[in-house]
CSV table of C-alpha atoms in Angstrom, one decimal:
chain,number,residue,atom,x,y,z
A,1,MET,CA,71.5,113.3,201.1
A,2,SER,CA,70.7,114.5,204.6
A,3,ARG,CA,67.3,114.1,206.2
A,4,ALA,CA,66.7,117.9,205.9
A,5,GLN,CA,67.5,117.8,202.2
A,6,VAL,CA,65.2,114.9,201.7
A,7,GLU,CA,62.4,116.7,203.5
A,8,CYS,CA,63.0,119.8,201.5
A,9,THR,CA,63.0,117.9,198.3
A,10,MET,CA,59.7,116.3,199.2
A,11,ILE,CA,58.2,119.8,199.6
A,12,VAL,CA,59.6,121.2,196.4
A,13,TYR,CA,58.4,118.3,194.3
A,14,GLY,CA,54.9,118.3,195.5
A,15,VAL,CA,54.4,116.0,198.5
A,16,LEU,CA,51.9,117.9,200.7
A,17,LEU,CA,50.1,117.0,203.9
A,18,SER,CA,46.4,117.1,204.3
A,19,SER,CA,44.7,117.2,207.7
A,20,ASP,CA,44.6,113.4,207.8
A,21,ARG,CA,46.7,111.9,205.0
A,22,TYR,CA,49.4,112.7,202.4
A,23,PHE,CA,48.6,113.8,198.9
A,24,THR,CA,51.0,114.0,196.0
A,25,PHE,CA,50.7,116.5,193.2
A,26,PRO,CA,52.6,116.7,189.9
A,27,SER,CA,55.1,119.5,189.8
A,28,SER,CA,56.0,120.9,186.3
A,29,TYR,CA,58.1,123.8,187.3
A,30,THR,CA,61.6,124.5,188.5
A,31,ASP,CA,61.8,126.5,191.7
A,32,CYS,CA,63.9,129.7,191.1
A,33,SER,CA,66.0,129.1,194.2
A,34,GLU,CA,66.9,125.7,192.9
A,35,ALA,CA,67.6,127.1,189.4
A,36,GLN,CA,69.9,129.7,190.9
A,37,ARG,CA,71.7,127.0,193.0
A,38,VAL,CA,72.4,125.0,189.9
A,39,CYS,CA,73.6,128.2,188.2
A,40,SER,CA,75.9,129.1,191.1
A,41,ALA,CA,77.8,125.8,190.6
A,42,ASP,CA,79.0,127.1,187.2
A,43,PRO,CA,81.4,130.0,187.6
A,44,GLN,CA,80.5,131.6,184.3
A,45,CYS,CA,76.8,131.3,185.0
A,46,GLU,CA,77.3,132.7,188.6
A,47,ALA,CA,79.4,135.7,187.2
A,48,LEU,CA,76.6,136.6,184.7
A,49,TYR,CA,73.9,136.4,187.4
A,50,ARG,CA,75.9,138.5,189.9
A,51,GLY,CA,76.4,141.0,187.0
A,52,LEU,CA,72.7,141.2,186.5
A,53,GLU,CA,72.2,141.8,190.2
A,54,HIS,CA,74.5,144.8,190.0
A,55,CYS,CA,72.5,146.1,187.0
A,56,ALA,CA,69.2,145.7,188.9
A,57,SER,CA,70.7,147.6,191.9
A,58,ASP,CA,71.8,150.5,189.7
A,59,ALA,CA,68.4,150.5,187.9
A,60,ALA,CA,66.6,150.8,191.2
A,61,VAL,CA,68.3,154.1,191.9
A,62,LEU,CA,68.3,155.7,188.4
A,63,PRO,CA,67.3,154.7,184.9
A,64,LEU,CA,70.2,153.0,183.2
A,65,TRP,CA,71.9,155.1,180.6
A,66,GLU,CA,71.9,153.7,177.1
A,67,GLN,CA,75.3,151.9,177.0
A,68,ALA,CA,74.9,150.5,180.5
A,69,ALA,CA,71.5,149.2,179.6
A,70,ALA,CA,72.8,147.5,176.5
A,71,GLU,CA,75.6,145.8,178.5
A,72,CYS,CA,73.1,144.6,181.0
A,73,LEU,CA,70.8,143.2,178.5
A,74,GLU,CA,73.7,141.5,176.8
A,75,ARG,CA,74.5,139.8,180.1
A,76,GLN,CA,70.9,138.8,180.6
A,77,GLU,CA,70.8,137.2,177.1
A,78,ALA,CA,74.0,135.3,177.7
A,79,LEU,CA,72.7,134.1,181.2
A,80,LEU,CA,69.4,132.8,179.9
A,81,ALA,CA,71.0,131.2,176.9
A,82,LYS,CA,73.3,129.3,179.2
A,83,HIS,CA,70.8,128.5,181.8
A,84,PRO,CA,67.2,128.9,180.4
A,85,SER,CA,65.5,127.4,183.5
A,86,LEU,CA,66.1,130.7,185.2
A,87,LEU,CA,63.6,132.2,182.9
A,88,THR,CA,61.0,129.5,183.2
A,89,CYS,CA,61.2,129.0,187.0
A,90,LYS,CA,58.5,129.8,189.4
A,91,CYS,CA,57.9,130.4,193.1
A,92,GLN,CA,55.5,129.2,195.8
A,93,ARG,CA,53.5,131.8,197.6
A,94,GLY,CA,53.6,131.4,201.4
A,95,PHE,CA,56.7,129.3,201.6
A,96,ARG,CA,59.6,130.3,203.8
A,97,LYS,CA,61.9,131.2,201.0
A,98,GLU,CA,59.3,133.0,199.0
A,99,GLU,CA,61.0,136.4,199.0
A,100,GLN,CA,64.4,134.9,198.1
A,101,CYS,CA,62.8,133.0,195.2
A,102,LEU,CA,61.0,136.2,194.0
A,103,HIS,CA,64.3,138.1,194.2
A,104,ILE,CA,65.8,135.6,191.7
A,105,TYR,CA,62.7,135.6,189.5
A,106,TRP,CA,62.8,139.4,189.0
A,107,ARG,CA,66.6,139.7,188.8
A,108,VAL,CA,66.7,137.7,185.5
A,109,ARG,CA,63.9,139.9,184.2
A,110,LEU,CA,66.1,143.0,184.5
A,111,LEU,CA,63.7,145.5,182.7
A,112,PRO,CA,60.4,143.7,182.6
A,113,SER,CA,57.9,144.8,180.0
A,114,GLU,CA,54.3,145.7,181.0
A,115,ASP,CA,53.2,142.3,179.8
A,116,GLU,CA,55.8,140.6,182.0
A,117,LEU,CA,54.6,142.6,185.0
A,118,GLU,CA,51.1,141.1,184.6
A,119,VAL,CA,52.4,137.4,184.6
A,120,SER,CA,52.3,135.7,187.9
A,121,PRO,CA,55.6,134.4,189.2
A,122,TYR,CA,53.8,131.8,191.3
A,123,ASP,CA,53.4,128.2,190.3
A,124,ASP,CA,49.8,127.0,190.6
A,125,THR,CA,50.2,123.3,189.8
A,126,LEU,CA,49.7,122.6,193.5
A,127,ILE,CA,46.6,124.7,193.7
A,128,ASP,CA,43.1,123.4,193.1
A,129,MET,CA,41.8,125.0,190.0
A,130,HIS,CA,38.3,125.7,191.3
A,131,MET,CA,37.1,128.0,194.0
A,132,ALA,CA,35.2,125.3,195.9
A,133,SER,CA,38.4,124.1,197.5
A,134,LEU,CA,38.3,127.3,199.5
A,135,VAL,CA,34.8,126.7,200.8
A,136,ALA,CA,35.1,125.3,204.3
A,137,GLY,CA,32.2,123.5,205.8
A,138,SER,CA,32.8,124.9,209.2
A,139,ALA,CA,32.6,128.5,208.0
A,140,PHE,CA,29.7,128.2,205.6
A,141,ASN,CA,27.1,125.8,207.2
A,142,GLN,CA,24.6,128.5,206.7
A,143,HIS,CA,21.4,129.0,208.8
A,144,ASP,CA,18.8,131.6,208.2
A,145,GLY,CA,19.6,134.8,210.1
A,146,GLU,CA,23.0,133.6,211.4
A,147,ASN,CA,25.8,136.1,211.2
A,148,GLN,CA,28.3,134.2,209.0
A,149,CYS,CA,31.2,136.6,209.7
A,150,LEU,CA,30.6,136.2,213.5
A,151,LYS,CA,30.6,132.5,213.0
A,152,ALA,CA,33.8,132.5,210.9
A,153,ALA,CA,35.5,134.6,213.7
A,154,GLN,CA,34.3,132.0,216.2
A,155,ASP,CA,35.7,129.2,214.2
A,156,CYS,CA,39.0,131.0,213.9
A,157,GLY,CA,39.1,131.6,217.7
A,158,LEU,CA,38.6,127.9,218.4
A,159,TYR,CA,41.6,127.0,216.3
A,160,GLU,CA,44.7,127.9,218.3
A,161,LYS,CA,47.0,129.1,215.5
A,162,CYS,CA,44.2,131.2,213.9
A,163,GLY,CA,43.1,132.8,217.1
A,164,ALA,CA,46.7,133.6,218.1
A,165,LEU,CA,47.8,135.1,214.8
A,166,ARG,CA,44.5,137.1,214.4
A,167,SER,CA,45.1,138.6,217.9
A,168,GLU,CA,48.6,139.3,216.7
A,169,TYR,CA,47.7,141.4,213.7
A,170,VAL,CA,44.9,143.2,215.6
A,171,LEU,CA,47.5,144.3,218.1
A,172,ALA,CA,50.0,145.3,215.5
A,173,CYS,CA,47.4,147.3,213.5
A,174,THR,CA,45.8,149.1,216.5
A,175,LYS,CA,48.9,150.0,218.5
A,176,ARG,CA,49.9,153.6,217.9
A,177,VAL,CA,53.5,154.8,217.3
A,178,PRO,CA,54.5,156.6,220.6
A,179,GLY,CA,53.8,160.3,220.4
A,180,THR,CA,51.6,160.0,217.3
A,181,SER,CA,48.0,159.1,216.4
A,182,ARG,CA,49.3,156.7,213.6
A,183,CYS,CA,49.7,153.0,213.6
A,184,ASN,CA,52.8,151.3,212.4
A,185,GLN,CA,51.6,150.3,209.0
A,186,HIS,CA,54.7,148.2,208.2
A,187,LYS,CA,54.2,146.0,211.3
A,188,CYS,CA,50.5,145.8,210.5
A,189,TYR,CA,51.2,144.6,206.9
A,190,ARG,CA,53.7,142.1,208.1
A,191,ALA,CA,51.3,140.6,210.7
A,192,LEU,CA,48.4,140.4,208.2
A,193,ARG,CA,50.6,138.6,205.7
A,194,ARG,CA,51.7,136.2,208.5
A,195,PHE,CA,48.1,135.5,209.4
A,196,LEU,CA,47.1,134.7,205.8
A,197,GLU,CA,50.2,132.6,205.1
A,198,ARG,CA,50.2,130.5,208.3
A,199,VAL,CA,46.5,129.9,208.9
A,200,PRO,CA,44.6,127.3,206.9
A,201,GLU,CA,42.5,128.8,204.2
A,202,GLU,CA,39.2,127.5,205.6
A,203,TYR,CA,39.8,129.9,208.5
A,204,SER,CA,41.6,132.8,207.0
A,205,LEU,CA,39.5,133.1,203.8
A,206,GLY,CA,36.5,132.4,205.9
A,207,VAL,CA,36.8,135.6,207.8
A,208,LEU,CA,37.7,137.6,204.7
A,209,PHE,CA,34.9,136.4,202.4
A,210,CYS,CA,32.1,135.4,204.8
A,211,PRO,CA,28.7,136.2,203.2
A,212,CYS,CA,26.5,138.9,204.7
A,213,THR,CA,22.8,139.7,204.5
A,214,ASN,CA,22.8,142.7,206.9
A,215,THR,CA,24.9,145.7,207.7
A,216,LEU,CA,26.0,144.4,211.2
A,217,CYS,CA,27.7,141.4,209.5
A,218,GLY,CA,29.0,143.6,206.7
A,219,GLU,CA,30.7,146.0,209.1
A,220,ARG,CA,32.4,143.1,210.9
A,221,ARG,CA,33.6,141.8,207.5
A,222,ARG,CA,34.7,145.3,206.4
A,223,LYS,CA,36.8,145.7,209.5
A,224,THR,CA,38.4,142.3,209.5
A,225,ILE,CA,41.7,143.7,208.2
A,226,VAL,CA,41.7,146.8,210.5
A,227,PRO,CA,41.2,149.2,207.6
A,228,SER,CA,42.0,152.3,209.6
A,229,CYS,CA,45.7,151.1,209.6
A,230,SER,CA,46.0,148.6,206.7
A,231,TYR,CA,43.8,150.2,204.1
A,232,GLN,CA,43.1,154.0,204.4
A,233,ASP,CA,45.3,157.0,205.3
A,234,THR,CA,44.7,158.3,208.8
A,235,GLU,CA,44.1,161.8,207.2
A,236,GLY,CA,41.6,160.3,204.8
A,237,LEU,CA,43.6,161.4,201.7
A,238,GLN,CA,43.7,159.0,198.7
A,239,PRO,CA,46.9,158.7,196.7
A,240,ASN,CA,46.9,158.3,192.9
A,241,CYS,CA,46.5,154.6,191.9
A,242,LEU,CA,49.4,154.7,189.5
A,243,HIS,CA,51.7,156.2,192.1
A,244,GLN,CA,50.7,153.3,194.4
A,245,GLN,CA,51.4,150.8,191.7
A,246,SER,CA,54.7,152.4,191.0
A,247,PHE,CA,55.8,152.1,194.7
A,248,CYS,CA,54.5,148.5,194.7
A,249,ARG,CA,56.5,147.5,191.7
A,250,ARG,CA,59.8,148.6,193.5
A,251,ASP,CA,59.3,145.8,195.9
A,252,ASP,CA,59.7,142.1,194.8
A,253,LEU,CA,56.9,140.8,197.0
A,254,CYS,CA,54.4,143.5,196.2
A,255,ARG,CA,55.1,143.4,192.5
A,256,SER,CA,54.7,139.6,192.5
A,257,ARG,CA,51.3,139.7,194.4
A,258,LEU,CA,50.0,142.4,192.1
A,259,ALA,CA,51.1,140.4,189.0
A,260,ASP,CA,49.4,137.4,190.5
A,261,PHE,CA,46.2,139.3,190.9
A,262,LEU,CA,46.2,140.9,187.4
A,263,GLN,CA,46.7,137.5,185.8
A,264,ASN,CA,44.3,135.4,187.9
A,265,CYS,CA,41.5,137.9,188.3
A,266,GLN,CA,41.5,138.9,184.6
A,267,PRO,CA,37.8,139.0,183.6
A,268,SER,CA,36.4,137.2,180.5
A,269,PRO,CA,32.8,136.9,179.3
A,270,ALA,CA,33.7,133.6,177.7
A,271,THR,CA,33.9,131.4,180.8
A,272,PRO,CA,31.3,130.3,183.4
A,273,SER,CA,33.3,131.9,186.2
A,274,GLY,CA,33.8,135.2,184.4
A,275,CYS,CA,37.6,134.7,184.9
A,276,LEU,CA,39.9,134.3,181.9
A,277,ARG,CA,41.5,131.4,183.7
A,278,ASP,CA,38.1,130.1,184.7
A,279,SER,CA,39.2,129.7,188.3
A,280,ALA,CA,37.4,131.6,191.1
A,281,GLY,CA,39.7,129.9,193.6
A,282,LEU,CA,42.9,131.3,192.0
A,283,CYS,CA,41.3,134.8,191.9
A,284,LEU,CA,40.4,134.7,195.6
A,285,ARG,CA,43.8,133.6,196.6
A,286,ALA,CA,45.4,136.3,194.4
A,287,TYR,CA,43.2,139.0,195.9
A,288,ALA,CA,44.0,137.8,199.5
A,289,GLY,CA,47.7,137.9,198.5
A,290,LEU,CA,47.5,141.7,198.1
A,291,ILE,CA,46.4,142.2,201.7
A,292,GLY,CA,49.4,143.3,203.7
A,293,THR,CA,51.0,145.2,200.8
A,294,ILE,CA,50.7,148.9,199.8
A,295,MET,CA,48.0,147.6,197.3
A,296,THR,CA,45.8,146.3,200.0
A,297,PRO,CA,42.1,146.3,198.9
A,298,ASN,CA,39.0,146.2,201.1
A,299,TYR,CA,35.2,146.3,201.1
A,300,ILE,CA,34.0,149.9,200.4
A,301,SER,CA,30.9,149.7,202.7
A,302,ASN,CA,29.0,147.4,205.1
A,303,SER,CA,26.1,147.1,202.7
A,304,SER,CA,27.7,145.3,199.8
A,305,SER,CA,30.5,143.0,198.8
A,306,ASP,CA,32.0,145.6,196.4
A,307,VAL,CA,35.8,146.2,196.9
A,308,SER,CA,38.2,148.8,195.9
A,309,LEU,CA,41.8,150.1,196.4
A,310,TRP,CA,42.3,153.1,198.6
A,311,CYS,CA,43.3,155.4,195.7
A,312,ASN,CA,41.8,157.5,192.9
A,313,CYS,CA,42.9,158.7,189.4
A,314,GLU,CA,43.2,162.4,190.0
A,315,GLY,CA,46.3,163.9,188.5
A,316,SER,CA,46.8,161.0,186.1
A,317,GLY,CA,47.1,163.3,183.1
A,318,ASN,CA,47.5,161.3,179.8
A,319,GLN,CA,47.7,158.1,181.9
A,320,TRP,CA,44.0,158.4,182.9
A,321,GLN,CA,42.9,155.3,181.0
A,322,GLU,CA,45.7,153.2,182.4
A,323,CYS,CA,44.8,154.4,186.0
A,324,LEU,CA,41.1,153.7,185.4
A,325,ARG,CA,41.9,150.2,184.1
A,326,LEU,CA,43.8,149.4,187.3
A,327,GLN,CA,41.0,150.8,189.5
A,328,ARG,CA,38.3,149.0,187.7
A,329,MET,CA,40.1,145.6,188.1
A,330,PHE,CA,38.7,145.9,191.7
A,331,THR,CA,35.6,148.0,191.3
A,332,HIS,CA,34.1,146.6,188.0
A,333,ASN,CA,35.6,143.1,187.7
A,334,ASN,CA,33.0,140.4,187.1
A,335,CYS,CA,35.6,137.7,187.8
A,336,LEU,CA,36.4,139.1,191.3
A,337,ARG,CA,32.8,139.9,192.1
A,338,ASN,CA,31.6,136.4,191.1
A,339,SER,CA,34.4,134.8,193.0
A,340,ILE,CA,33.5,136.6,196.3
A,341,SER,CA,29.8,135.8,195.8
A,342,TRP,CA,30.4,132.2,195.1
A,343,MET,CA,32.7,131.9,198.2
A,344,GLY,CA,29.6,133.0,200.2
A,345,ASP,CA,27.2,130.7,198.4
A,346,PRO,CA,28.8,127.8,196.5
A,347,GLY,CA,25.3,126.9,195.4
A,348,LEU,CA,25.5,129.7,192.9
A,349,LEU,CA,28.4,128.0,191.1
A,350,PRO,CA,27.6,127.3,187.5
A,351,ALA,CA,27.1,123.7,186.5
A,352,GLU,CA,30.2,123.7,184.4
A,353,VAL,CA,32.4,124.2,187.4
A,354,ASP,CA,33.5,121.0,189.1
A,355,PRO,CA,32.3,120.3,192.7
A,356,PRO,CA,34.6,121.2,195.5
A,357,PRO,CA,37.4,119.0,196.8
A,358,ALA,CA,38.3,119.2,200.5
A,359,PRO,CA,40.1,122.4,201.7
A,360,ARG,CA,43.8,122.3,202.4
A,361,PRO,CA,46.0,124.0,204.9
A,362,SER,CA,48.1,127.0,203.9
A,363,PRO,CA,51.6,126.3,202.4
A,364,LEU,CA,53.5,127.1,205.7
A,365,VAL,CA,51.2,124.9,207.6
A,366,GLN,CA,51.8,122.1,205.1
A,367,GLU,CA,55.5,122.6,205.3
A,368,ASP,CA,55.5,122.7,209.1
A,369,GLU,CA,53.5,119.6,209.4
A,370,LEU,CA,55.4,117.7,206.8
A,371,LEU,CA,58.6,118.3,208.7
A,372,SER,CA,57.2,117.5,212.1
A,373,ASN,CA,55.0,114.6,210.8
A,374,ASN,CA,52.1,115.9,212.8
A,375,HIS,CA,48.5,116.3,211.8
A,376,LEU,CA,46.5,119.5,211.9
A,377,PRO,CA,45.2,120.0,215.4
A,378,GLU,CA,41.5,119.5,216.0
A,379,HIS,CA,39.5,122.5,217.2
A,380,ASN,CA,41.3,123.0,220.6
A,381,ASN,CA,39.8,124.4,223.7
A,382,VAL,CA,43.0,126.5,224.2
A,383,VAL,CA,43.1,129.6,226.4
A,384,GLU,CA,45.4,132.4,225.4
A,385,SER,CA,48.3,133.0,227.8
A,386,GLU,CA,47.6,135.5,230.7
A,387,GLU,CA,50.2,137.8,229.3
A,388,GLU,CA,48.6,138.0,225.8
A,389,GLU,CA,45.1,138.5,227.3
A,390,ARG,CA,46.5,141.2,229.6
A,391,LEU,CA,48.2,143.0,226.6
A,392,MET,CA,45.0,142.8,224.5
A,393,GLN,CA,42.9,144.2,227.4
A,394,THR,CA,45.4,147.0,227.8
A,395,GLU,CA,45.1,147.9,224.1
A,396,VAL,CA,41.4,147.9,224.3
A,397,GLU,CA,41.3,150.1,227.4
A,398,THR,CA,43.9,152.5,226.0
A,399,ASP,CA,41.9,153.0,222.8
A,400,GLU,CA,38.5,153.3,224.5
A,401,THR,CA,38.4,157.1,224.3
A,402,ASP,CA,40.2,157.5,220.9
A,403,GLN,CA,39.5,154.4,218.9
A,404,PHE,CA,40.5,153.9,215.3
A,405,ASP,CA,37.0,152.8,214.3
A,406,VAL,CA,34.8,150.9,216.6
A,407,ILE,CA,32.4,147.9,216.0
A,408,PRO,CA,29.7,147.8,218.6
A,409,GLN,CA,30.0,144.8,220.9
A,410,TYR,CA,27.6,142.0,220.0
A,411,SER,CA,27.0,141.1,223.6
A,412,GLU,CA,28.2,142.2,227.0
A,413,ARG,CA,29.0,138.7,227.8
A,414,ALA,CA,30.6,137.0,224.8
A,415,THR,CA,30.3,133.3,225.0
A,416,VAL,CA,30.1,130.4,222.6
A,417,SER,CA,26.4,130.0,223.3
A,418,ASN,CA,25.2,133.6,222.9
A,419,LEU,CA,27.5,134.8,220.2
A,420,GLY,CA,26.0,132.4,217.7
A,421,SER,CA,22.6,133.7,218.3
A,422,SER,CA,23.3,137.5,218.7
A,423,VAL,CA,21.4,138.2,215.5
A,424,PRO,CA,17.6,137.7,215.6
A,425,GLY,CA,16.7,134.4,214.1
A,426,GLY,CA,20.2,133.0,214.7
A,427,ALA,CA,21.1,129.4,215.6
A,428,PRO,CA,19.9,128.3,219.1
A,429,ALA,CA,22.3,128.5,222.0
A,430,ARG,CA,24.5,125.6,222.8
A,431,THR,CA,23.8,124.1,226.2
A,432,SER,CA,27.1,122.7,227.1
A,433,ALA,CA,29.6,124.9,229.1
A,434,MET,CA,32.9,125.5,227.3
A,435,PRO,CA,35.1,127.6,229.6
A,436,GLY,CA,38.3,127.2,227.4
A,437,PRO,CA,36.8,128.5,224.1
A,438,VAL,CA,34.9,131.2,226.0
A,439,LEU,CA,38.1,132.8,227.3
A,440,LEU,CA,39.7,132.4,223.9
A,441,LEU,CA,36.8,134.2,222.2
A,442,LEU,CA,36.9,137.1,224.6
A,443,VAL,CA,40.2,138.2,222.9
A,444,PRO,CA,38.8,138.5,219.3
A,445,SER,CA,35.6,140.0,220.7
A,446,ALA,CA,37.4,142.7,222.6
A,447,ALA,CA,39.7,143.2,219.7
A,448,LEU,CA,36.9,144.3,217.5
A,449,ASN,CA,37.4,147.8,218.6
A,450,TRP,CA,39.6,148.4,215.5
A,451,GLY,CA,39.2,150.1,212.2
């Protein structure tokens, strides 16, 4: 077996890298890519699988007529009888071959039922089962009056990968398509997903779920994902929620992220967390997984932590209740509401919930570092390249007169020392000069002229 195969096998079977040491986790699932590879070694199994792919391609264009559907379902039954691991396999969110894996997962579920569309295709045996694993000390060392969202943004800016990928999605989401007043939403979505998949959770989820006690902080949090491009229509028109769901389910990635959310944020009055699976952490990860898809949710105002999809139920006809159920999974969901609240204040966790283990890097960071045998970098005093800084400044100047949605600057001179105390009662200014981080923080500060 080659070195690359050995390294890949280590990843698949649960050897993950923490910031300072290795951890091993039991893996009770078969990866769908591996299951399909085994199937492809058997000519009969491979032929049945390819036949199902043709069926899926036809069904994506028009509903299968009765005889064709019967033949396709017969192929599906024969395939799963011969190779049942294709039905029980799962995928890892955030790994490089995620979309290939999800393609296989949904191909063997040719005509999924509504119940199957609400079962997550992701394996969670490598995921901590309690929300506290997401609570990063650097993001939530709370001080009275301190703007936690500003602090989370600072922490992100001090970590090279987080700052660079955050600047990347801000540029993608604020840059207008030539000759129009619209952004390129597809590029915006892709850049947001890249940020959430490649940046360690203590940073990415820190800026998404930072706790706020005032509207200044709340506005920064609401505009984290550049909602004027990623969330709402530029004309302010809301589509029907079921139409959005229908479009989402035509895409393997979006369908998977939605199923993950519907499963892991299912509310229940019988558990301490308010979640059926009793894991606020899984719910938060599933919610974050929707960002960068057509089902992107966001905060509805700067004065609360309430969230919603950008859609309504007008024109739902006899599917009104179904539409309302989907909408209320975001607007009236105790599981989701509690998860977001506890992320901001882990002291509110009920006694039955276990204390937090240490946070871990994102899957892609784990994979990158396992292959390179390097540790997570410390907070680096890294300055963005002159070209990146010039591009960002150009974007800001271009948008000055016709901005998407502007957050007021916190200070004319954004430095590490005065940013942390921009809110009355904030933490005292640091006295040591830090020229590297200061320049790095100028980019996120200027980039806050977004929606």
